[in-house]
Amino acid sequence: MYKIEKLNELAKKVAEKRPENAVLEPRRMTAEEKDALLAEFHPDYKQDEFTVLSAGVNKGEKIPTQLADLLQGKSRVDVSKIDLSNPDYDTDVLIIGGGGAGSSCAIEADNVGARAMIVTKLRIGDANTMMAEGGIQAADKPNDSPLIHYIDAFGGGHFAAKPELVKKLVTDAPDAIQWLNKLGVEFDKEPDGTMITTHGGGTSRKRMHACKDYSGAEIMRTLRDEVINRGIPVVDFTSAIEIILDENGKASGAVLMNMETKEILVARAKTVVIATGGAGRLHYQGFPTSNHYGATADGLILGYRVGAKLLYADTLQYHPTGTGYPEQIFGALVTEKVRSLGAKLVNIDGEVFMHPLETRDVTAASIIRECTARDKGIETNLGKAVWLDTPMIEYKHGEGTIEKRIPAMLRMFGKYGIDIRKEPILVYPTLHYQNGGLEINDRCETGVENLYACGEVAGGIHGRNRLMGNSLLDVIVFGRNAGIYASEKAKNTDIPENLTLAHVEKFNRELAETGVASDVLSPMLLPKYARK
Ligand code: MEZ
């Protein structure tokens, strides 16, 4: 039975063992051990949480049940009532999503001289980019190279990523850092201006560039300012609810819905970029999430209905260290940087049960094993969790390190009376990232002409598991590329004519024929528990 006094008592064991644990070098798992661990404990391997798609381009493939319901759900558009002949907006590049990828895309489109417009269901910056804490990877130090970065990322993703995408990710990375630096991102630097870099799980070199533990917020702040300062139009509180095609099957705009008035609007565009982010608010398998409020997989639905293929949509990332206690911040991100700085994961007996910087899927599965099969978890009012020994950071690196390097963590727990400099914290995996998404090539093109995707909604960059810091990197690298390629394509495209939503009707027919048509409205737009 959970009691706060009991937690305090158990925390003493962690403190007692700290000197011994601090110098311990836990061994890395072998490939065979990792495979066996994942198969038994990682949520991606729980077969009864998945189903097989009955309709659309990925028919016959495995998919999380909640996502299948949305992919095969009911369109929000009554095609017979929409007039596509008189658009409310006309632009060259329509960007759906106002996070890091959408904003980077808009800035590069503007650089190329295209007319870009962002449409976002919340506000620009209400996105997972804003929530990322620990940093962004780039191989820009003398002991590192894009090739080494490639090997880390490709291996970490179980060799499943599309090689040309990983190549693009790692080769464009150093320039992405310089681009952000010039835009005004305040990276952590030594007094001589050298960027400070640290390790993340699965990195063989220190290549994590950070802005304390506000990395995503700082990057998003800068991108948002840039979009606004350039006067790029942003239509906020407006969601895209269906992609529009032209008579030749090319993406030519989107049906929009004002989130407040529910007014339906039409945006016509020469090219369309989906940059809608992730899906944490679907709470797969009942997990809490570190994601922002709007992360409801919308882009996957928009793309799928129009015929864009999904790749690895059955693989999710459960960040090993979601907050396990207190309940007000249950599932909130405890950045991997805490472990990069030296904190170790400890069980109820005060034992370090694994190397703290294994890849995320392996670390999450290890924690789940500790709390289930090994019964070495610590009981809270919300379930089981393990200790993350945060005071070990200052034990190793001296007083003041936590405030200097991870002030967001200090504040987040401080609000609930927990001083992470003095007490260990409780953590358990939280739904953090969709590893797959809409399949793209290295020009961010989906299989549908004039339809692009970038950021978390895109699939193939990370294979079946993403490393820390490769997401902030991917939103910048692929966001910028989407902006460049979608604008170039728009330059050579005439204003689309004879806009159509016939594909929506066709998809509805397919659903009816296969007998899986459901009444679940999709895209979902807001989580189930949103206030009406
Ligand atoms: O890349 C991420 O997901 C990230 C930086 C998260 C974190 O632990 O801080």
Coordinates of N, CA, C and O in Angstrom, one line a residue, residues 220-333:
M220 N 11.7 26.6 -30.6 CA 10.4 27.0 -31.0 C 10.1 28.5 -30.9 O 9.5 29.1 -31.8
R221 N 10.6 29.0 -29.8 CA 10.5 30.5 -29.6 C 11.1 31.2 -30.8 O 10.6 32.2 -31.3
T222 N 12.3 30.8 -31.1 CA 13.1 31.4 -32.2 C 12.4 31.3 -33.5 O 12.3 32.3 -34.3
L223 N 11.9 30.1 -33.8 CA 11.3 29.8 -35.1 C 10.0 30.6 -35.2 O 9.7 31.2 -36.3
R224 N 9.2 30.6 -34.1 CA 8.0 31.4 -34.1 C 8.2 32.9 -34.4 O 7.5 33.5 -35.2
D225 N 9.2 33.4 -33.7 CA 9.5 34.8 -33.9 C 9.9 35.1 -35.3 O 9.4 36.1 -35.9
E226 N 10.6 34.2 -35.9 CA 11.1 34.4 -37.3 C 9.9 34.4 -38.3 O 9.7 35.2 -39.2
V227 N 9.0 33.4 -38.1 CA 7.8 33.3 -38.9 C 7.0 34.6 -38.8 O 6.6 35.2 -39.8
I228 N 6.8 35.1 -37.6 CA 6.0 36.3 -37.3 C 6.7 37.5 -37.9 O 6.0 38.3 -38.6
N229 N 8.0 37.6 -37.6 CA 8.7 38.8 -38.1 C 8.7 38.9 -39.6 O 8.7 40.0 -40.2
R230 N 8.7 37.8 -40.3 CA 8.6 37.8 -41.8 C 7.2 38.1 -42.3 O 7.1 38.2 -43.5
G231 N 6.3 38.0 -41.4 CA 4.9 38.3 -41.9 C 4.3 37.1 -42.7 O 3.4 37.3 -43.5
I232 N 4.8 35.9 -42.4 CA 4.2 34.7 -43.1 C 2.8 34.5 -42.5 O 2.7 34.5 -41.2
P233 N 1.8 34.4 -43.3 CA 0.4 34.3 -42.7 C 0.3 33.0 -41.9 O 0.7 31.9 -42.3
V234 N -0.3 33.1 -40.7 CA -0.6 32.0 -39.9 C -2.1 32.0 -39.5 O -2.6 33.0 -38.9
V235 N -2.8 31.0 -39.9 CA -4.3 30.9 -39.6 C -4.4 30.0 -38.4 O -4.2 28.8 -38.6
D236 N -4.6 30.6 -37.3 CA -4.6 29.7 -36.1 C -6.0 29.3 -35.7 O -7.0 29.7 -36.3
F237 N -6.1 28.4 -34.7 CA -7.4 27.8 -34.3 C -8.2 27.3 -35.5 O -9.4 27.4 -35.5
T238 N -7.5 26.8 -36.5 CA -8.2 26.3 -37.7 C -7.5 24.9 -38.1 O -6.4 24.9 -38.3
S239 N -8.3 23.9 -38.1 CA -7.7 22.6 -38.4 C -8.0 22.2 -39.9 O -9.0 22.6 -40.5
A240 N -7.1 21.4 -40.4 CA -7.3 20.8 -41.7 C -8.1 19.5 -41.5 O -7.7 18.7 -40.6
I241 N -9.1 19.3 -42.2 CA -9.9 18.1 -41.9 C -10.0 17.1 -43.1 O -10.4 16.0 -43.0
E242 N -9.5 17.6 -44.3 CA -9.4 16.7 -45.5 C -8.5 17.4 -46.5 O -8.5 18.6 -46.6
I243 N -7.6 16.6 -47.1 CA -6.8 17.1 -48.2 C -7.7 17.2 -49.5 O -8.5 16.2 -49.7
I244 N -7.5 18.2 -50.3 CA -8.2 18.3 -51.6 C -7.2 17.9 -52.7 O -6.0 18.2 -52.6
L245 N -7.7 17.2 -53.7 CA -6.9 16.9 -54.9 C -7.4 17.7 -56.1 O -8.5 18.3 -56.0
D246 N -6.6 17.7 -57.2 CA -7.2 18.2 -58.4 C -7.6 17.1 -59.3 O -7.5 15.9 -58.9
E247 N -8.0 17.4 -60.5 CA -8.6 16.3 -61.4 C -7.5 15.3 -61.7 O -7.9 14.2 -62.1
N248 N -6.2 15.6 -61.6 CA -5.2 14.6 -61.9 C -4.7 13.9 -60.7 O -3.6 13.3 -60.7
G249 N -5.3 14.1 -59.6 CA -4.9 13.4 -58.3 C -3.8 14.0 -57.6 O -3.1 13.4 -56.7
K250 N -3.5 15.3 -57.9 CA -2.4 16.0 -57.2 C -3.0 16.8 -56.0 O -4.1 17.4 -56.1
A251 N -2.2 16.8 -54.9 CA -2.7 17.6 -53.7 C -2.8 19.0 -54.1 O -1.9 19.6 -54.7
S252 N -3.9 19.6 -53.8 CA -4.2 21.0 -54.2 C -4.8 21.9 -53.2 O -5.4 22.9 -53.5
G253 N -4.8 21.5 -51.9 CA -5.3 22.3 -50.8 C -5.9 21.5 -49.7 O -5.6 20.3 -49.6
A254 N -6.7 22.1 -48.9 CA -7.3 21.4 -47.8 C -8.6 22.0 -47.4 O -8.8 23.2 -47.6
V255 N -9.5 21.2 -46.9 CA -10.7 21.7 -46.3 C -10.4 22.0 -44.8 O -9.7 21.2 -44.1
L256 N -10.8 23.2 -44.4 CA -10.4 23.7 -43.1 C -11.6 23.8 -42.2 O -12.7 24.0 -42.7
M257 N -11.4 23.7 -40.9 CA -12.6 24.0 -40.0 C -12.1 24.9 -38.9 O -11.1 24.6 -38.2
N258 N -12.8 26.0 -38.7 CA -12.5 26.9 -37.6 C -12.9 26.2 -36.3 O -14.0 25.7 -36.1
M259 N -11.9 26.1 -35.4 CA -12.1 25.3 -34.2 C -13.2 25.9 -33.2 O -13.7 25.2 -32.4
E260 N -13.4 27.2 -33.3 CA -14.4 27.8 -32.4 C -15.8 27.8 -33.0 O -16.7 27.4 -32.4
T261 N -15.9 28.3 -34.3 CA -17.2 28.5 -34.9 C -17.6 27.3 -35.7 O -18.8 27.2 -36.1
K262 N -16.7 26.4 -36.0 CA -16.9 25.2 -36.8 C -17.2 25.6 -38.3 O -17.7 24.7 -39.1
E263 N -17.0 26.8 -38.6 CA -17.1 27.2 -40.0 C -16.2 26.4 -40.9 O -15.0 26.2 -40.6
I264 N -16.7 26.0 -42.1 CA -15.9 25.2 -43.0 C -15.3 26.2 -44.0 O -16.0 27.0 -44.6
L265 N -14.0 26.1 -44.3 CA -13.3 27.0 -45.2 C -12.5 26.1 -46.2 O -12.2 24.9 -45.9
V266 N -12.2 26.7 -47.3 CA -11.4 26.0 -48.3 C -10.1 26.7 -48.6 O -10.1 27.9 -48.9
A267 N -9.0 26.0 -48.6 CA -7.7 26.6 -48.9 C -7.2 25.9 -50.2 O -7.1 24.7 -50.2
R268 N -6.9 26.7 -51.2 CA -6.3 26.1 -52.4 C -4.8 26.4 -52.4 O -4.4 27.5 -52.1
A269 N -4.0 25.4 -52.9 CA -2.6 25.6 -52.9 C -2.0 24.8 -54.0 O -2.6 23.8 -54.4
K270 N -0.8 25.2 -54.4 CA -0.1 24.4 -55.5 C 0.6 23.2 -54.9 O 0.7 22.1 -55.5
T271 N 1.0 23.3 -53.7 CA 1.6 22.1 -53.0 C 1.1 22.2 -51.5 O 0.8 23.3 -51.0
V272 N 1.1 21.0 -50.9 CA 0.6 20.9 -49.5 C 1.6 20.2 -48.7 O 2.2 19.1 -49.1
V273 N 1.9 20.7 -47.5 CA 2.9 20.0 -46.6 C 2.2 19.6 -45.3 O 1.6 20.5 -44.6
I274 N 2.2 18.4 -45.0 CA 1.6 17.9 -43.7 C 2.7 18.0 -42.6 O 3.7 17.3 -42.8
A275 N 2.5 18.7 -41.6 CA 3.5 18.9 -40.5 C 2.8 18.9 -39.2 O 3.0 19.8 -38.4
T276 N 1.9 17.9 -39.0 CA 1.0 18.0 -37.9 C 1.5 17.3 -36.6 O 0.8 17.3 -35.6
G277 N 2.7 16.7 -36.6 CA 3.3 16.1 -35.4 C 2.7 14.7 -35.1 O 2.3 14.0 -35.9
G278 N 2.7 14.5 -33.7 CA 2.5 13.1 -33.3 C 1.2 12.7 -32.8 O 0.2 13.3 -33.1
A279 N 1.2 11.7 -31.9 CA -0.1 11.0 -31.6 C -0.2 10.6 -30.1 O -1.1 9.8 -29.7
G280 N 0.6 11.3 -29.2 CA 0.6 10.8 -27.8 C -0.8 10.9 -27.1 O -1.0 10.2 -26.2
R281 N -1.6 11.9 -27.6 CA -2.9 12.1 -27.0 C -3.9 11.0 -27.3 O -5.0 11.0 -26.9
L282 N -3.4 10.0 -28.1 CA -4.3 8.8 -28.3 C -4.1 7.8 -27.1 O -4.8 6.9 -27.0
H283 N -3.0 8.1 -26.3 CA -2.8 7.3 -25.1 C -2.8 5.8 -25.4 O -3.5 5.0 -24.7
Y284 N -2.1 5.4 -26.4 CA -2.0 4.0 -26.7 C -1.8 3.1 -25.5 O -0.9 3.5 -24.6
Q285 N -2.5 2.0 -25.4 CA -2.3 1.1 -24.3 C -2.5 1.7 -22.9 O -2.0 1.2 -22.0
G286 N -3.2 2.8 -22.9 CA -3.5 3.4 -21.6 C -2.3 4.2 -21.0 O -2.4 4.6 -19.8
F287 N -1.3 4.4 -21.8 CA -0.1 5.1 -21.2 C -0.4 6.6 -21.1 O -1.1 7.2 -21.9
P288 N 0.2 7.2 -20.1 CA 0.2 8.7 -20.0 C 1.1 9.2 -21.1 O 1.7 8.4 -21.8
T289 N 1.1 10.5 -21.4 CA 1.9 11.0 -22.4 C 2.7 12.3 -22.1 O 2.2 13.1 -21.2
S290 N 3.8 12.5 -22.7 CA 4.6 13.7 -22.5 C 4.2 14.7 -23.6 O 4.8 15.8 -23.7
N291 N 3.3 14.4 -24.5 CA 3.0 15.2 -25.7 C 2.1 16.4 -25.4 O 1.3 16.4 -24.4
H292 N 2.1 17.3 -26.3 CA 1.2 18.5 -26.2 C -0.2 18.1 -26.5 O -0.5 17.0 -27.0
Y293 N -1.1 19.0 -26.1 CA -2.6 18.7 -26.1 C -3.1 18.3 -27.5 O -4.1 17.6 -27.6
G294 N -2.5 18.8 -28.5 CA -3.0 18.6 -29.9 C -2.5 17.4 -30.6 O -2.7 17.2 -31.8
A295 N -1.7 16.5 -29.9 CA -1.0 15.4 -30.6 C -2.0 14.3 -30.8 O -2.0 13.3 -30.0
T296 N -2.8 14.3 -31.8 CA -3.8 13.3 -32.0 C -3.8 12.7 -33.4 O -4.8 12.2 -33.9
A297 N -2.6 12.6 -34.0 CA -2.4 11.8 -35.2 C -3.1 12.3 -36.5 O -3.3 11.6 -37.4
D298 N -3.5 13.6 -36.4 CA -4.4 14.1 -37.5 C -3.7 13.9 -38.9 O -4.4 13.6 -39.9
G299 N -2.4 14.2 -39.0 CA -1.8 14.2 -40.3 C -1.8 12.8 -40.9 O -1.9 12.6 -42.1
L300 N -1.7 11.7 -40.1 CA -1.8 10.4 -40.6 C -3.1 10.1 -41.3 O -3.2 9.5 -42.3
I301 N -4.2 10.6 -40.7 CA -5.5 10.4 -41.2 C -5.6 11.2 -42.5 O -6.1 10.6 -43.5
L302 N -5.2 12.4 -42.5 CA -5.3 13.3 -43.7 C -4.6 12.6 -44.9 O -5.1 12.5 -46.0
G303 N -3.4 12.2 -44.6 CA -2.5 11.6 -45.7 C -3.1 10.3 -46.1 O -3.2 10.0 -47.3
Y304 N -3.6 9.5 -45.2 CA -4.0 8.1 -45.5 C -5.2 8.1 -46.4 O -5.4 7.4 -47.4
R305 N -6.2 9.0 -46.1 CA -7.4 9.1 -46.9 C -7.2 9.5 -48.4 O -7.9 9.2 -49.2
V306 N -6.0 10.1 -48.6 CA -5.7 10.6 -49.9 C -4.8 9.7 -50.6 O -4.4 9.9 -51.8
G307 N -4.4 8.6 -49.9 CA -3.6 7.6 -50.6 C -2.1 7.6 -50.3 O -1.3 6.9 -50.9
A308 N -1.7 8.4 -49.3 CA -0.2 8.4 -48.9 C 0.0 7.2 -48.0 O -0.8 6.9 -47.0
K309 N 1.1 6.5 -48.2 CA 1.4 5.2 -47.4 C 1.9 5.5 -46.0 O 2.7 6.5 -45.9
L310 N 1.6 4.7 -45.1 CA 2.2 4.7 -43.8 C 3.4 3.8 -43.7 O 3.4 2.7 -44.3
L311 N 4.4 4.2 -43.0 CA 5.6 3.3 -42.7 C 5.9 3.2 -41.2 O 6.0 4.3 -40.6
Y312 N 5.9 2.0 -40.7 CA 6.2 1.8 -39.3 C 5.2 2.5 -38.3 O 5.6 2.9 -37.2
A313 N 4.0 2.6 -38.7 CA 3.0 3.3 -37.8 C 2.7 2.4 -36.6 O 2.0 2.8 -35.7
D314 N 3.2 1.2 -36.7 CA 3.0 0.3 -35.5 C 4.1 0.4 -34.5 O 4.1 -0.3 -33.5
T315 N 5.0 1.3 -34.6 CA 6.0 1.5 -33.6 C 6.0 2.8 -32.9 O 6.1 3.8 -33.6
L316 N 5.9 2.7 -31.6 CA 5.8 4.0 -30.8 C 7.0 4.0 -29.8 O 7.5 3.0 -29.5
Q317 N 7.2 5.3 -29.4 CA 8.3 5.4 -28.4 C 7.7 5.7 -27.1 O 7.0 6.7 -26.9
Y318 N 8.1 4.9 -26.1 CA 7.7 5.2 -24.7 C 8.9 5.7 -24.1 O 9.9 4.9 -23.9
H319 N 8.9 7.0 -23.8 CA 10.1 7.6 -23.2 C 10.3 6.9 -21.8 O 9.4 6.9 -21.0
P320 N 11.5 6.4 -21.5 CA 11.7 5.6 -20.3 C 11.3 6.4 -19.0 O 10.8 5.8 -18.1
T321 N 11.6 7.7 -19.1 CA 11.4 8.4 -17.8 C 10.3 9.5 -17.9 O 10.6 10.7 -18.0
G322 N 9.1 9.0 -17.9 CA 8.0 9.9 -17.6 C 7.9 10.0 -16.1 O 8.3 9.2 -15.4
T323 N 7.3 11.1 -15.7 CA 7.1 11.3 -14.2 C 6.2 10.2 -13.7 O 5.1 10.0 -14.2
G324 N 6.6 9.5 -12.7 CA 5.7 8.5 -12.1 C 5.0 9.0 -10.8 O 4.0 8.4 -10.4
Y325 N 5.5 10.1 -10.3 CA 4.9 10.7 -9.1 C 5.4 12.1 -9.0 O 6.6 12.3 -9.3
P326 N 4.7 13.1 -8.6 CA 3.3 13.1 -8.1 C 2.3 13.1 -9.3 O 2.7 13.3 -10.5
E327 N 1.0 12.9 -9.0 CA 0.0 12.6 -10.0 C -0.3 13.9 -10.9 O -0.7 13.7 -12.0
Q328 N 0.0 15.1 -10.3 CA -0.3 16.3 -11.1 C 0.5 16.3 -12.4 O 0.1 17.0 -13.3
I329 N 1.7 15.7 -12.3 CA 2.5 15.7 -13.5 C 2.8 14.3 -14.0 O 3.9 14.1 -14.7
F330 N 1.9 13.4 -13.8 CA 2.1 12.0 -14.2 C 2.3 12.0 -15.7 O 1.5 12.5 -16.5
G331 N 3.3 11.3 -16.1 CA 3.6 11.2 -17.6 C 4.4 12.3 -18.2 O 4.9 12.2 -19.3
A332 N 4.6 13.4 -17.4 CA 5.4 14.5 -18.0 C 6.8 14.1 -18.2 O 7.3 13.3 -17.4
L333 N 7.4 14.7 -19.1 CA 8.8 14.3 -19.5 C 9.8 14.6 -18.5 O 9.9 15.8 -18.0

